Amino acid sequence: MKEIFHSQLKKSRYVAVLTGAGVSAESNIPTFRGSGSNSLWKNHEVTQVACPQAWEKDPGLVWEFYNYRRKMMGDKKFNLAHKALADLEKKLQDQQKTFSLITQNIDDLHFDAGSKNVTRLHGSIWMVRCCKCGYVEKNREVPITNAFNQESSGEKNHYKVEDLPKCKQGCDGILRPNVVWFGESLSKSNINQAFLSAQNCDLFLVIGTSSLVQPASSLIQIAKSSGAKTAVINLEETVADHDADFVFHGKAGEILPELFSV
Ligand code: OAD
């Protein structure tokens, strides 16, 4: 199987890749589903905190959650899976071939590893957006404001509007994480880019995602019906396996360097 994959990779002129939380699992960032996952924060389901309804009701609680996630992700380093993908991009570029990476991850570790042509379907935890004027900027501050400095005691903290981060463009609006929340639409240009990649590539790789969240999960079918060969790399069996010409089960950080060594 590996040898056939190698010859497929060698003859491909356009490789597109979809990644999910599993790619960052070996950097010690928990996934949402599957073994070792963590879908609870302070007894809240993540889906109940990362959503517009939670923001409407209690933006302080939502920022407390993201402050915790930024603190948790802030010292994490890219791993061998991220590195293998960045190296593959460079190699294909040197051969005048095309590579595009579509990620559902918000941790930016693909960029840290050196990947360039990346579409972040779900945004970035290191960007903030003003709710009033829409201005988007990078922000690596942890804590996000001094009010979020103290370690959470497990008790419910009550943050006031004054505690929340504010826009510095003059409008004084409240900043929110520039990520896509549950129930929100993805950016049109990002999703178009993802669909174009799936339609135009000749090899489509699905790595470290449970393939349960739309629209990312439909990309493998689009690639397949557009004539691409498809591969799934995951620790476990997933629903995408039956659309794959190649399936490799194991850790992405162990499998990818070998798969791409052609
Ligand atoms: P999931 O948590 O749903 O799936 C992670 C996948 O990674 C599982 O299928 C695991 O088997 C696999 N996995 C774990 N460790 C791995 C490793 N070392 N190597 C390879 N695979 C490994 O994460 P996503 O599919 O990314 O959305 O989830 C998609 C979206 O759902 C997320 O972006 C998030 C979430 O709810 C939003 O926040 C909007």
CSV table of C-alpha atoms in Angstrom, one decimal, residues 49-247:
chain,number,residue,atom,x,y,z
A,49,VAL,CA,-19.3,27.9,25.2
A,50,ALA,CA,-18.0,28.3,21.7
A,51,CYS,CA,-21.2,29.6,20.2
A,52,PRO,CA,-23.0,33.0,19.5
A,53,GLN,CA,-25.7,32.2,22.2
A,54,ALA,CA,-23.0,31.9,24.9
A,55,TRP,CA,-21.4,35.2,23.7
A,56,GLU,CA,-24.8,37.0,23.8
A,57,LYS,CA,-25.4,35.7,27.3
A,58,ASP,CA,-22.0,36.0,28.9
A,59,PRO,CA,-19.0,37.2,26.9
A,60,GLY,CA,-16.8,37.1,30.0
A,61,LEU,CA,-17.4,33.3,30.3
A,62,VAL,CA,-16.5,32.9,26.6
A,63,TRP,CA,-13.3,34.9,27.0
A,64,GLU,CA,-12.5,32.9,30.1
A,65,PHE,CA,-12.7,29.8,28.0
A,66,TYR,CA,-10.6,31.2,25.1
A,67,ASN,CA,-8.1,32.6,27.6
A,68,TYR,CA,-7.7,29.1,29.0
A,69,ARG,CA,-7.3,27.7,25.5
A,70,ARG,CA,-4.8,30.4,24.5
A,71,LYS,CA,-2.8,29.6,27.7
A,72,MET,CA,-2.9,25.9,27.0
A,73,MET,CA,-1.9,26.3,23.3
A,74,GLY,CA,0.6,29.2,23.8
A,75,ASP,CA,3.6,27.0,24.6
A,76,LYS,CA,2.8,24.2,22.2
A,77,LYS,CA,5.3,23.4,19.5
A,78,PHE,CA,4.7,21.9,16.0
A,79,ASN,CA,5.3,18.2,15.7
A,80,LEU,CA,6.6,15.8,13.1
A,81,ALA,CA,3.3,15.7,11.2
A,82,HIS,CA,3.2,19.5,10.8
A,83,LYS,CA,6.9,19.4,9.8
A,84,ALA,CA,6.3,16.6,7.2
A,85,LEU,CA,3.5,18.7,5.6
A,86,ALA,CA,5.6,21.9,5.5
A,87,ASP,CA,8.5,19.9,3.9
A,88,LEU,CA,6.2,18.3,1.3
A,89,GLU,CA,4.9,21.8,0.3
A,90,LYS,CA,8.5,23.0,-0.2
A,91,LYS,CA,9.4,19.9,-2.2
A,92,LEU,CA,6.4,20.1,-4.5
A,93,GLN,CA,7.0,23.8,-5.0
A,94,ASP,CA,10.6,23.1,-6.0
A,95,GLN,CA,9.2,20.7,-8.6
A,96,GLN,CA,6.8,23.4,-9.9
A,97,LYS,CA,3.8,21.4,-8.5
A,98,THR,CA,0.9,22.7,-6.4
A,99,PHE,CA,0.2,22.1,-2.8
A,100,SER,CA,-2.7,23.4,-0.7
A,101,LEU,CA,-3.5,22.8,2.9
A,102,ILE,CA,-7.0,23.2,4.4
A,103,THR,CA,-7.1,23.0,8.2
A,104,GLN,CA,-9.9,23.0,10.7
A,105,ASN,CA,-7.3,23.8,13.5
A,106,ILE,CA,-7.1,27.2,15.1
A,107,ASP,CA,-3.7,26.7,16.7
A,108,ASP,CA,-1.5,28.0,13.8
A,109,LEU,CA,1.0,25.2,14.3
A,110,HIS,CA,1.0,24.6,10.5
A,111,PHE,CA,2.4,28.1,10.0
A,112,ASP,CA,4.9,27.7,12.8
A,113,ALA,CA,6.2,24.6,11.0
A,114,GLY,CA,6.6,26.6,7.8
A,115,SER,CA,3.5,25.8,5.7
A,116,LYS,CA,2.6,28.7,3.5
A,117,ASN,CA,-0.5,27.9,1.3
A,118,VAL,CA,-2.9,27.3,4.2
A,119,THR,CA,-6.6,28.0,4.4
A,120,ARG,CA,-7.9,28.2,8.0
A,121,LEU,CA,-11.5,27.1,7.8
A,122,HIS,CA,-12.2,27.8,11.5
A,123,GLY,CA,-10.0,30.9,11.9
A,124,SER,CA,-7.2,31.4,14.4
A,125,ILE,CA,-7.1,31.5,18.2
A,126,TRP,CA,-4.3,34.1,17.8
A,127,MET,CA,-6.5,36.6,16.0
A,128,VAL,CA,-9.2,38.9,17.4
A,129,ARG,CA,-12.0,40.7,15.7
A,130,CYS,CA,-13.8,43.8,16.8
A,131,CYS,CA,-17.5,43.2,17.2
A,132,LYS,CA,-18.3,46.9,16.4
A,133,CYS,CA,-16.0,47.8,13.4
A,134,GLY,CA,-15.0,44.3,12.3
A,135,TYR,CA,-11.2,45.1,12.5
A,136,VAL,CA,-9.1,41.9,12.6
A,137,GLU,CA,-5.7,41.8,14.2
A,138,LYS,CA,-3.1,39.4,15.5
A,139,ASN,CA,-3.0,39.1,19.3
A,140,ARG,CA,-0.8,36.8,21.3
A,141,GLU,CA,-1.5,38.3,24.7
A,142,VAL,CA,-2.1,35.8,27.5
A,143,PRO,CA,-4.0,36.7,29.6
A,144,ILE,CA,-6.1,38.5,27.1
A,145,THR,CA,-6.6,41.3,29.7
A,146,ASN,CA,-5.3,41.7,33.3
A,147,ALA,CA,-8.7,40.7,34.6
A,148,PHE,CA,-8.1,37.1,33.2
A,149,ASN,CA,-4.8,36.9,35.1
A,150,GLN,CA,-5.8,34.8,38.0
A,151,GLU,CA,-5.9,31.1,37.8
A,152,SER,CA,-9.5,29.9,37.6
A,153,SER,CA,-10.6,28.4,40.9
A,154,GLY,CA,-13.2,26.2,39.4
A,155,GLU,CA,-15.9,28.6,40.8
A,156,LYS,CA,-17.8,30.6,38.3
A,157,ASN,CA,-16.1,33.9,37.7
A,158,HIS,CA,-18.1,37.0,36.8
A,159,TYR,CA,-16.4,39.2,34.3
A,160,LYS,CA,-17.7,42.7,33.6
A,161,VAL,CA,-17.7,44.6,30.3
A,162,GLU,CA,-14.7,46.6,31.6
A,163,ASP,CA,-12.7,43.3,31.9
A,164,LEU,CA,-13.1,42.4,28.2
A,165,PRO,CA,-10.5,43.3,25.5
A,166,LYS,CA,-11.4,46.4,23.6
A,167,CYS,CA,-10.7,47.5,20.0
A,168,LYS,CA,-7.7,49.9,19.7
A,169,GLN,CA,-9.0,51.4,16.4
A,170,GLY,CA,-10.9,54.1,18.2
A,171,CYS,CA,-14.4,52.6,18.2
A,172,ASP,CA,-13.9,51.0,21.6
A,173,GLY,CA,-15.9,47.9,20.6
A,174,ILE,CA,-15.4,44.6,22.3
A,175,LEU,CA,-13.0,42.1,20.7
A,176,ARG,CA,-13.9,38.5,20.2
A,177,PRO,CA,-11.7,35.5,19.1
A,178,ASN,CA,-11.6,35.4,15.3
A,179,VAL,CA,-12.7,31.8,15.2
A,180,VAL,CA,-15.8,30.2,13.8
A,181,TRP,CA,-18.2,29.2,16.5
A,182,PHE,CA,-20.6,26.3,16.4
A,183,GLY,CA,-23.6,27.5,14.5
A,184,GLU,CA,-21.7,30.2,12.6
A,185,SER,CA,-21.0,30.2,8.8
A,186,LEU,CA,-17.5,29.8,7.5
A,187,SER,CA,-16.0,32.6,5.4
A,188,LYS,CA,-17.2,32.3,1.8
A,189,SER,CA,-13.7,32.8,0.4
A,190,ASN,CA,-12.2,30.1,2.6
A,191,ILE,CA,-14.9,27.5,1.8
A,192,ASN,CA,-14.6,28.4,-1.9
A,193,GLN,CA,-10.8,27.9,-1.7
A,194,ALA,CA,-11.3,24.5,0.0
A,195,PHE,CA,-13.8,23.3,-2.6
A,196,LEU,CA,-11.5,24.5,-5.5
A,197,SER,CA,-8.6,22.6,-4.0
A,198,ALA,CA,-10.7,19.4,-3.6
A,199,GLN,CA,-12.0,19.8,-7.2
A,200,ASN,CA,-8.6,20.5,-8.8
A,201,CYS,CA,-6.2,18.3,-7.0
A,202,ASP,CA,-5.1,14.9,-8.2
A,203,LEU,CA,-4.3,13.6,-4.7
A,204,PHE,CA,-6.4,14.5,-1.6
A,205,LEU,CA,-5.2,13.6,1.9
A,206,VAL,CA,-7.4,13.7,4.9
A,207,ILE,CA,-5.3,13.7,8.1
A,208,GLY,CA,-6.2,13.6,11.8
A,209,THR,CA,-9.9,14.5,11.4
A,210,SER,CA,-12.9,12.6,12.5
A,211,SER,CA,-14.6,13.8,9.3
A,212,LEU,CA,-17.8,14.4,11.2
A,213,VAL,CA,-18.0,18.2,10.8
A,214,GLN,CA,-19.4,19.7,7.6
A,215,PRO,CA,-18.5,21.2,5.2
A,216,ALA,CA,-14.9,19.9,5.6
A,217,SER,CA,-16.1,16.3,5.8
A,218,SER,CA,-17.6,16.4,2.3
A,219,LEU,CA,-14.3,17.5,0.7
A,220,ILE,CA,-13.1,14.0,0.2
A,221,GLN,CA,-16.2,13.1,-1.8
A,222,ILE,CA,-15.8,16.2,-3.9
A,223,ALA,CA,-12.1,15.3,-4.6
A,224,LYS,CA,-13.0,11.7,-5.4
A,225,SER,CA,-15.9,12.6,-7.7
A,226,SER,CA,-13.6,15.1,-9.5
A,227,GLY,CA,-11.1,12.2,-10.2
A,228,ALA,CA,-8.5,12.6,-7.5
A,229,LYS,CA,-7.0,9.7,-5.6
A,230,THR,CA,-7.7,10.0,-1.9
A,231,ALA,CA,-6.0,8.9,1.3
A,232,VAL,CA,-7.0,8.9,5.0
A,233,ILE,CA,-4.4,9.0,7.7
A,234,ASN,CA,-5.8,8.6,11.2
A,235,LEU,CA,-5.3,6.9,14.5
A,236,GLU,CA,-8.6,5.2,14.2
A,237,GLU,CA,-11.1,4.1,11.6
A,238,THR,CA,-13.3,7.1,10.4
A,239,VAL,CA,-16.3,7.6,8.2
A,240,ALA,CA,-14.0,8.9,5.5
A,241,ASP,CA,-12.2,5.6,5.1
A,242,HIS,CA,-14.7,4.2,2.7
A,243,ASP,CA,-14.1,7.1,0.3
A,244,ALA,CA,-10.3,6.5,0.4
A,245,ASP,CA,-8.1,4.7,-2.1
A,246,PHE,CA,-5.5,4.5,0.7
A,247,VAL,CA,-6.0,4.2,4.4
